[in-house]
Structure formats: C-alpha cells, structure tokens
C-alpha cells in the first residue's frame, strides 16, 4: 500500500461549473497528466472516466459526483467532479460541504453562465477558496478578458490573472505565465503531456509586462512586504508572490485565473501547479466545529491524526446491492473493523471496509487519517449529513442542508412482479438522494415521486428500469382538491329500518357552518345533556367525520366545516348507535348540498431567485398562472420574488422559468394553504 500522505500535502478540491463548460474534460486531462489514467476519455464519446453511469455516458453530462485521487509534485489531490445541471444541485451542495478548495471552470465563449453563478454562491456560503480556469479558448467567439470581467461583475469575485492567452480561437497556441514571465506552448504529438517553456516573443512583451505589473499591484494590496517592494519599484520574486497569492486565495480575497483549452490538451499542468500552490490543505482551513450532543457546547475538531475521530457522511449510494458511504475524515484516524458512534441517531456502526476511490473503481485500504475522503462499506443506519465519531468523544457536526423537491409525478408498476420490486427500489433510491421523496397518496392510491426537476425524475425512473429491473408507467400526479361550503345550512335526516329482524330508528339535525381557511373541521354537540344517551354522541360524530372524507361536488374530502348537532329524536329500544351514525351521515350530505359547496385547491408558496433584468418577465409569468406576488427582495444583483400560486398551474414551471431567464432563474416551492379553485376541473 502507498505511504500515507501528511495532511499538509493533501488537496480536497471540487470542479464546479455550468453544464457543458468542460468540467469533466478538465478532470480527464488532470488524471492523464498525473498518471492516474493511461487514456483520455472524452465526454462526447461516452468514454469519460468520471462519467461512469450509463445515463451520463449517453447524455454526455455529469449526474452524480464522482471522487478520485491523483498525485502531482509531492501532493495528493482528491478531486470531486460535480454535476452542472440545476436538477442535481444537492450533489454540488453536499460536495462543497466537505471540500477545502474548488476550481470554477468557465467556457470562454459563454462566460459566467447561470449554473456557474449558483454553484459559485454555494461555494461562497461554505467559504470555499477558489481558483478559476477559463476553458475553450480555441473556440470561435472565445473571449478571455470578457470572461474575467464577468467573473468580477456577476460573481462579485476579485480575479487575479495568472496567465494570458497567446493567440485566440483557431490560432490559440499557448499561454504566457505571468509569474515566471515565460511563454508555454504545448506539443500536440505528446497529447499535451510535454510543453515548451520559451522567452516571450518581442511583440507580446509589453502587454505581458503590463499584466505582470497589474498582478503585483493587486497582490500588494494584501501583503505589506510586496507593497513596500512595489512602491520602491524593486523586483518581486515569484516565490514571494506565490506565498502571498496562496494566503490571499485561502482568505477568499483573490481568485487566481488560469486559462487553456482542455479538449486540445492545453493549459492543464499550470492549473495543477495552481491547485498545489494556491488551494488550501486540510490544515489551512479553520477546524470544523460541532456540538456536544448532550450539553450543546461547541467544540473544535483539529485536522490531526492524534485527535479523536470526527467524520461526516456526505453521500450514500447503492453499489451492486450494497450501501457505499462517502466519508470526509476531519479529525483522527479511521480503521477497518472500528466501531464508531453516530451521535445523531445514537447508534454504533461497524466499519467493514475502507476504500480509496477512483470514480467507480476502488482500492481497499486498512486505515485512513485526517483530511482524507474515502468510501466506507458497512454503515447500516447512517445517511447523508450524519456525523461519525469516537464513542467516548461524541460530537455532532452541522448536517448538510437539503432542498425540498419542486416537481412530482405518479408511477405505477406495469406487472404484479414489478409491484413487489417497486417499493424496495424506491426505498434504495430515497436513501441515496435527500432531494428525492416517495409517498403514497391515500386519497388517489397513487405512488408519487418528487424531485428537483424533470431531468432528475427522468433519470430516477430510468434507474428504476435499468438497475432494479422494474418496469413502471409514469403519469402526471393528480392535484388533490378539497371541498367546502360558502353558506350556513341546516339539514335533518331520519333512519327508520329493520335490519336482521331488528328495528332501528334515529333522527339527527345538523347545522353546517363554513370556517376560516386553514381552521380545519370540527364537530360540536349543542344538545342538552339529557336529550340523548351519552354513548350515542360519539356514533353521531363518527358518522359526520367519516362523511367528511367524500364531498358532494367531485367526491374530494371536505375541509374547514363546523358540524353542530342541533336536534335528535331518540326512541327507547329502537335508538341504536348504528342508526344514529347513518342518520348523521345522511344529514351531513344533505347539509353540504344546501351550503353552496365549492372546490378548494392547494396553493403553493413559491420563492424565485432571478437576475434583475428578467424580473418583469418572471412576474408576468406568475400572473398568467393565476399567482400573486407577495414580496420582492434584493440580493447582490438578484431579486427574490415570493409569490403564491395554485399547484395545478405549477406543472412545467421549471422549464418555463429557465426559458424566461436564459436558464439563470431557480425556484423552490412548498405547500402554503388551500383556497378557492380558480379554474376547477370539470
């Protein structure tokens, strides 16, 4: 087994970006040049190492975050290639939670695209230091300096240009390294594995000097020694600059910017140097904090192998029928065979095996120290966001924030055999993905699955069919309406029948009164205590409450109605509980008919995050869907629109919002209340 690398030589990084910016291609080149893989896979050929799921290979996009390990110079780099599609935001969220640094990949043609903004702000939330790589400089329409300006304007970052491109579009040849003041040109014969380091051509020297001076001037703002040298106009060595840039990057003051064309194998080695030189090791980040589960007292977990174990499960997946958990070790050591505590669930877990991960390949290891990211087999109760710690030193880390699903579809098994498999398959998918929910709708009998978008659910249904061999029909879920009344109504019903040779008689009078929205249903008896035997009142209440399950308009449940018992006739020896229950049910149905019944529909509270320029279109779309805008709030170039919209009008909204905002708008919604149906079903 390879010798364990000390924490100061480790880099836990994620590659984040908008869909199709070239994240996976950059990762493939990194693996090739670090000797981790011996062939470069291409996303468009479905051969990328990191996109190992069949759906990823078919679609040419990343769906699940993959973890791998490689070595550059004397550092060990753990890389997570995250998805760029908005439907898989949770994959990015849970990875950023455990990363120490990130590389933002930007397309030089598209610049800072919508999902880039989303993931960049997610990284800001976790205070993750970042470097940027402007990719695709060989494409027609590429604009390196325009993209750097967008990083400044749209992301509120402070980009530090480390390299400038030589040539552009088809004539893009290489880069000028502003630290070494050398030109780097990659050789096509070696697939970019080797490059020439030459003097800067005469024609470019003035521009290079100007950019170098700007680099020193920018770094000087964060380093007194460099500021003194800059003001004294004495040369600043590259070693001093590297140290100062590293410090400013880790403190989130600067974002070093590199450039290249990953598909043409240009620019990756300097990016690797940037990862080692500027991104933090586990020792450079503040110690993670957690609470004592009993006292609530906050404690720190230092990145030391000698400290008690503290680790976080940040992802769970089913692998060949077994549960594989991805774990970040913050403190202490983890050994195969250890018994560890899950303080959140107050359960002990046994570590069966520890695996060093390389996408879907893995290497078994005996133990692992602080700072590492590994796969663990054997955890039974632990889920995404759970803490693992030493049994005698309990500590509870903050759980990973998840998102509420915004879209649902109904699924039903095609055959009886599929029905048996469906429940188990959905349970396993739900364990993997915190944004995927399954529920049985008792009122319609449907199995409803909910997720973050149409693509998210499409992929999950695809997985049901392929991985679990379960065939399902997929339809739209039915909106579950409710019924209520608009007016006070009174009704009396008599039950007078002989059943099985026994005569039953009861007369019940009810007054139905509409209640406020959200007040719920209620039964009251307004009779004098002596009017009826006490045991008959519960029978009348049961008759009323059972009848509320089915209304008289379209058979939906009744909501927000008060039923008062105002009259009852009881005959000795004939008045039975059965008779009063049936009479109450008949009176309730009759009262509903006379109370001007109407339908209520579920209203959703919707929160939409959009760039300011698209606000008008988004508000018009909400109004067109019968919604009402309640609140507008500013947030750093964005607007938060809070609105209430009928659920029946929200189907397809995910696609409509992306279309109206060029993909830059995101939204979340949850149930708010029931209100009168604007456009009721016939």
Short mmCIF file of C-alpha atoms in Angstrom, two decimals, residues 252-543:
data_model
loop_
_atom_site.label_atom_id
_atom_site.label_comp_id
_atom_site.label_asym_id
_atom_site.label_seq_id
_atom_site.Cartn_x
_atom_site.Cartn_y
_atom_site.Cartn_z
CA UNK A 252 -11.09 34.47 -0.12
CA UNK A 253 -9.59 37.84 -1.11
CA UNK A 254 -8.35 36.69 -4.54
CA UNK A 255 -9.30 34.15 -7.22
CA UNK A 256 -6.25 33.19 -9.35
CA UNK A 257 -7.33 32.77 -13.01
CA UNK A 258 -5.73 30.24 -15.38
CA UNK A 259 -6.63 29.57 -19.00
CA UNK A 260 -6.40 26.94 -21.72
CA UNK A 261 -8.29 24.56 -23.98
CA UNK A 262 -8.76 21.20 -22.22
CA UNK A 263 -10.05 19.37 -25.29
CA UNK A 264 -6.87 20.35 -27.16
CA UNK A 265 -4.76 19.39 -24.13
CA UNK A 266 -3.54 22.91 -23.38
CA UNK A 267 -3.20 24.61 -20.00
CA UNK A 268 -3.72 21.72 -17.56
CA UNK A 269 -0.25 21.40 -15.98
CA UNK A 270 -0.13 25.06 -14.80
CA UNK A 271 -3.64 24.54 -13.40
CA UNK A 272 -2.32 21.54 -11.42
CA UNK A 273 0.51 23.75 -10.14
CA UNK A 274 -2.13 26.30 -9.13
CA UNK A 275 -4.04 23.62 -7.16
CA UNK A 276 -0.89 22.70 -5.22
CA UNK A 277 0.41 26.27 -4.83
CA UNK A 278 -2.76 28.21 -4.03
CA UNK A 279 -5.56 25.97 -2.76
CA UNK A 280 -5.59 25.03 0.95
CA UNK A 281 -4.64 21.76 2.61
CA UNK A 282 -6.90 20.47 5.43
CA UNK A 283 -4.50 22.25 7.84
CA UNK A 284 -5.08 25.65 6.17
CA UNK A 285 -8.83 25.66 6.74
CA UNK A 286 -10.40 26.50 10.13
CA UNK A 287 -11.03 23.40 12.30
CA UNK A 288 -14.54 22.07 11.84
CA UNK A 289 -16.90 22.81 14.73
CA UNK A 290 -19.51 20.53 16.25
CA UNK A 291 -21.80 20.43 19.25
CA UNK A 292 -21.70 18.08 22.21
CA UNK A 293 -24.94 16.08 21.71
CA UNK A 294 -25.73 16.22 25.45
CA UNK A 295 -24.69 19.70 26.58
CA UNK A 296 -24.89 21.51 23.20
CA UNK A 297 -21.46 23.03 23.91
CA UNK A 298 -19.48 23.85 20.71
CA UNK A 299 -16.15 22.06 20.23
CA UNK A 300 -13.47 22.13 17.53
CA UNK A 301 -12.09 19.08 15.73
CA UNK A 302 -8.49 19.80 14.60
CA UNK A 303 -7.13 18.15 11.42
CA UNK A 304 -4.82 15.86 13.40
CA UNK A 305 -4.42 12.08 13.34
CA UNK A 306 -3.84 12.15 17.11
CA UNK A 307 -7.24 13.74 17.90
CA UNK A 308 -10.43 11.67 18.43
CA UNK A 309 -12.27 10.65 15.25
CA UNK A 310 -14.71 13.15 13.67
CA UNK A 311 -16.05 12.39 10.18
CA UNK A 312 -19.04 13.34 8.03
CA UNK A 313 -21.04 11.08 5.71
CA UNK A 314 -21.68 13.35 2.71
CA UNK A 315 -23.07 10.91 0.15
CA UNK A 316 -24.69 7.48 0.13
CA UNK A 317 -25.09 5.26 -2.92
CA UNK A 318 -26.15 1.71 -3.60
CA UNK A 319 -23.30 -0.22 -5.21
CA UNK A 320 -24.12 -3.72 -6.50
CA UNK A 321 -26.81 -4.03 -3.84
CA UNK A 322 -24.53 -2.83 -1.03
CA UNK A 323 -24.56 0.55 0.67
CA UNK A 324 -21.44 2.61 -0.03
CA UNK A 325 -20.98 5.78 2.03
CA UNK A 326 -18.62 8.60 1.08
CA UNK A 327 -16.94 10.00 4.20
CA UNK A 328 -14.73 13.02 4.88
CA UNK A 329 -12.37 12.48 7.84
CA UNK A 330 -11.95 15.81 9.63
CA UNK A 331 -10.09 14.60 12.70
CA UNK A 332 -8.43 11.40 13.99
CA UNK A 333 -7.99 8.07 12.23
CA UNK A 334 -10.48 5.56 10.87
CA UNK A 335 -9.59 1.85 10.68
CA UNK A 336 -11.35 -1.09 9.05
CA UNK A 337 -13.12 -3.04 11.81
CA UNK A 338 -13.60 0.04 14.05
CA UNK A 339 -16.84 0.60 15.90
CA UNK A 340 -17.84 4.25 15.67
CA UNK A 341 -20.73 6.30 17.07
CA UNK A 342 -23.42 8.02 15.01
CA UNK A 343 -24.39 10.63 17.67
CA UNK A 344 -27.40 11.94 15.71
CA UNK A 345 -29.06 8.52 15.66
CA UNK A 346 -27.45 7.37 18.96
CA UNK A 347 -26.33 4.14 17.26
CA UNK A 348 -22.98 2.39 16.93
CA UNK A 349 -21.76 1.49 13.44
CA UNK A 350 -19.13 -1.05 12.35
CA UNK A 351 -16.66 -0.05 9.62
CA UNK A 352 -16.44 -3.20 7.48
CA UNK A 353 -14.17 -1.87 4.72
CA UNK A 354 -12.45 1.39 3.73
CA UNK A 355 -11.96 2.13 0.03
CA UNK A 356 -9.75 4.68 -1.74
CA UNK A 357 -11.97 5.90 -4.58
CA UNK A 358 -11.26 6.36 -8.27
CA UNK A 359 -14.65 7.08 -9.91
CA UNK A 360 -16.33 3.64 -9.85
CA UNK A 361 -13.06 1.77 -9.24
CA UNK A 362 -11.67 1.41 -5.75
CA UNK A 363 -8.71 0.16 -3.73
CA UNK A 364 -9.10 -1.43 -0.31
CA UNK A 365 -7.10 0.23 2.49
CA UNK A 366 -6.73 -0.63 6.18
CA UNK A 367 -6.79 2.81 7.76
CA UNK A 368 -7.02 6.47 6.86
CA UNK A 369 -6.10 9.73 8.61
CA UNK A 370 -7.43 13.27 8.96
CA UNK A 371 -8.10 15.21 5.76
CA UNK A 372 -8.97 12.19 3.62
CA UNK A 373 -12.09 11.46 1.58
CA UNK A 374 -12.87 7.74 1.30
CA UNK A 375 -15.64 5.25 0.65
CA UNK A 376 -16.87 3.15 3.59
CA UNK A 377 -18.81 -0.13 3.47
CA UNK A 378 -20.74 -1.43 6.48
CA UNK A 379 -22.73 1.58 7.70
CA UNK A 380 -26.32 0.50 8.31
CA UNK A 381 -28.22 3.49 9.74
CA UNK A 382 -26.02 6.45 8.72
CA UNK A 383 -27.37 8.75 6.00
CA UNK A 384 -26.23 11.87 4.13
CA UNK A 385 -25.24 14.56 6.64
CA UNK A 386 -24.67 12.19 9.58
CA UNK A 387 -21.62 12.51 11.83
CA UNK A 388 -19.37 9.58 12.76
CA UNK A 389 -17.17 9.99 15.83
CA UNK A 390 -15.23 8.20 18.55
CA UNK A 391 -17.61 6.52 21.02
CA UNK A 392 -16.05 8.20 24.07
CA UNK A 393 -15.86 11.67 22.42
CA UNK A 394 -19.33 12.37 20.95
CA UNK A 395 -19.61 15.43 18.70
CA UNK A 396 -22.36 16.38 16.27
CA UNK A 397 -21.45 18.31 13.10
CA UNK A 398 -23.97 20.57 11.38
CA UNK A 399 -25.99 18.43 8.94
CA UNK A 400 -25.93 19.03 5.18
CA UNK A 401 -28.69 21.38 4.04
CA UNK A 402 -31.06 19.73 1.58
CA UNK A 403 -33.66 21.13 -0.77
CA UNK A 404 -37.38 20.50 -0.92
CA UNK A 405 -38.47 18.76 -4.14
CA UNK A 406 -40.40 21.00 -6.53
CA UNK A 407 -41.91 18.60 -9.02
CA UNK A 408 -43.81 15.32 -8.73
CA UNK A 409 -45.03 12.52 -10.99
CA UNK A 410 -47.10 9.42 -10.33
CA UNK A 411 -45.58 5.98 -11.00
CA UNK A 412 -47.30 2.63 -11.11
CA UNK A 413 -45.85 -0.86 -11.70
CA UNK A 414 -46.61 -2.48 -15.06
CA UNK A 415 -46.98 -6.00 -13.70
CA UNK A 416 -47.63 -7.72 -10.38
CA UNK A 417 -43.96 -8.78 -10.25
CA UNK A 418 -42.89 -5.14 -10.70
CA UNK A 419 -45.18 -4.12 -7.86
CA UNK A 420 -43.19 -6.22 -5.38
CA UNK A 421 -39.88 -4.76 -6.56
CA UNK A 422 -41.01 -1.12 -6.83
CA UNK A 423 -41.23 -0.41 -3.09
CA UNK A 424 -37.74 -1.76 -2.38
CA UNK A 425 -36.21 0.03 -5.38
CA UNK A 426 -37.74 3.39 -4.41
CA UNK A 427 -36.57 2.94 -0.82
CA UNK A 428 -32.97 2.46 -2.01
CA UNK A 429 -33.11 5.49 -4.33
CA UNK A 430 -34.56 7.59 -1.50
CA UNK A 431 -31.70 6.53 0.80
CA UNK A 432 -29.18 7.77 -1.81
CA UNK A 433 -30.75 11.11 -2.67
CA UNK A 434 -32.00 13.56 0.01
CA UNK A 435 -33.92 15.58 -2.62
CA UNK A 436 -35.91 12.54 -3.81
CA UNK A 437 -39.13 11.77 -1.92
CA UNK A 438 -41.65 8.97 -2.21
CA UNK A 439 -45.15 8.99 -0.76
CA UNK A 440 -48.32 7.01 -1.11
CA UNK A 441 -51.28 9.27 -1.76
CA UNK A 442 -54.03 7.64 0.25
CA UNK A 443 -56.71 9.71 -1.45
CA UNK A 444 -55.81 8.74 -5.03
CA UNK A 445 -53.96 5.46 -4.34
CA UNK A 446 -51.01 6.71 -6.40
CA UNK A 447 -47.30 6.37 -5.64
CA UNK A 448 -45.98 9.92 -6.03
CA UNK A 449 -42.25 10.53 -6.54
CA UNK A 450 -40.89 14.05 -6.12
CA UNK A 451 -37.59 15.59 -7.17
CA UNK A 452 -35.74 18.74 -8.23
CA UNK A 453 -36.79 18.84 -11.89
CA UNK A 454 -37.97 16.92 -14.91
CA UNK A 455 -34.49 15.59 -15.77
CA UNK A 456 -33.93 14.50 -12.16
CA UNK A 457 -37.12 12.39 -12.18
CA UNK A 458 -36.47 11.11 -15.70
CA UNK A 459 -33.05 9.80 -14.60
CA UNK A 460 -34.52 8.18 -11.47
CA UNK A 461 -37.25 6.43 -13.49
CA UNK A 462 -34.52 5.31 -15.90
CA UNK A 463 -32.56 3.87 -12.98
CA UNK A 464 -35.66 2.00 -11.77
CA UNK A 465 -35.84 0.28 -15.13
CA UNK A 466 -32.12 -0.43 -15.62
CA UNK A 467 -30.61 -1.01 -12.20
CA UNK A 468 -33.62 -2.51 -10.45
CA UNK A 469 -35.27 -4.14 -13.49
CA UNK A 470 -38.61 -2.61 -12.50
CA UNK A 471 -40.93 -1.51 -15.30
CA UNK A 472 -43.24 1.41 -14.45
CA UNK A 473 -45.79 3.62 -16.13
CA UNK A 474 -45.25 7.30 -15.43
CA UNK A 475 -48.07 9.81 -15.41
CA UNK A 476 -48.89 13.22 -14.06
CA UNK A 477 -49.96 13.32 -10.44
CA UNK A 478 -53.49 14.40 -9.73
CA UNK A 479 -53.90 17.58 -7.76
CA UNK A 480 -55.85 16.66 -4.64
CA UNK A 481 -58.60 19.25 -4.32
CA UNK A 482 -60.79 19.72 -1.24
CA UNK A 483 -64.42 20.77 -0.88
CA UNK A 484 -66.09 23.24 1.47
CA UNK A 485 -69.27 25.31 1.78
CA UNK A 486 -69.95 29.02 1.36
CA UNK A 487 -73.14 29.32 3.42
CA UNK A 488 -74.64 28.09 6.68
CA UNK A 489 -77.01 25.18 6.04
CA UNK A 490 -79.26 23.02 8.17
CA UNK A 491 -80.48 19.50 7.39
CA UNK A 492 -82.34 16.74 9.20
CA UNK A 493 -82.29 13.06 8.26
CA UNK A 494 -84.24 10.09 9.61
CA UNK A 495 -83.11 6.48 9.59
CA UNK A 496 -86.01 4.07 10.15
CA UNK A 497 -85.29 0.50 9.03
CA UNK A 498 -85.42 -3.11 10.05
CA UNK A 499 -82.02 -4.87 9.74
CA UNK A 500 -81.67 -8.58 10.52
CA UNK A 501 -85.02 -8.64 12.27
CA UNK A 502 -84.17 -5.67 14.50
CA UNK A 503 -85.87 -2.29 14.08
CA UNK A 504 -83.57 0.77 14.14
CA UNK A 505 -84.71 4.39 14.40
CA UNK A 506 -82.86 7.71 14.66
CA UNK A 507 -83.40 11.32 13.63
CA UNK A 508 -80.44 13.76 13.52
CA UNK A 509 -80.46 17.52 12.78
CA UNK A 510 -77.16 19.23 11.88
CA UNK A 511 -76.14 22.84 11.25
CA UNK A 512 -73.10 23.20 8.93
CA UNK A 513 -71.10 26.42 9.20
CA UNK A 514 -68.14 27.43 6.98
CA UNK A 515 -64.90 28.07 8.92
CA UNK A 516 -61.86 30.22 8.13
CA UNK A 517 -59.34 28.84 5.62
CA UNK A 518 -56.94 26.57 7.44
CA UNK A 519 -59.14 26.21 10.54
CA UNK A 520 -59.92 22.54 9.78
CA UNK A 521 -63.06 20.54 10.56
CA UNK A 522 -64.90 20.43 13.88
CA UNK A 523 -67.88 18.63 15.44
CA UNK A 524 -69.89 20.14 18.32
CA UNK A 525 -72.97 18.92 20.19
CA UNK A 526 -75.36 21.73 21.12
CA UNK A 527 -77.98 19.42 22.68
CA UNK A 528 -78.84 19.37 26.34
CA UNK A 529 -77.09 16.54 28.15
CA UNK A 530 -80.37 14.70 28.83
CA UNK A 531 -81.62 14.81 25.21
CA UNK A 532 -79.70 11.68 24.18
CA UNK A 533 -77.97 8.77 25.92
CA UNK A 534 -74.31 9.81 26.24
CA UNK A 535 -72.95 6.83 24.26
CA UNK A 536 -74.79 7.91 21.08
CA UNK A 537 -72.95 11.25 20.66
CA UNK A 538 -69.65 9.52 19.55
CA UNK A 539 -71.67 7.49 17.00
CA UNK A 540 -73.10 10.72 15.51
CA UNK A 541 -69.62 12.32 15.46
CA UNK A 542 -68.18 9.22 13.73
CA UNK A 543 -70.95 9.40 11.09
#
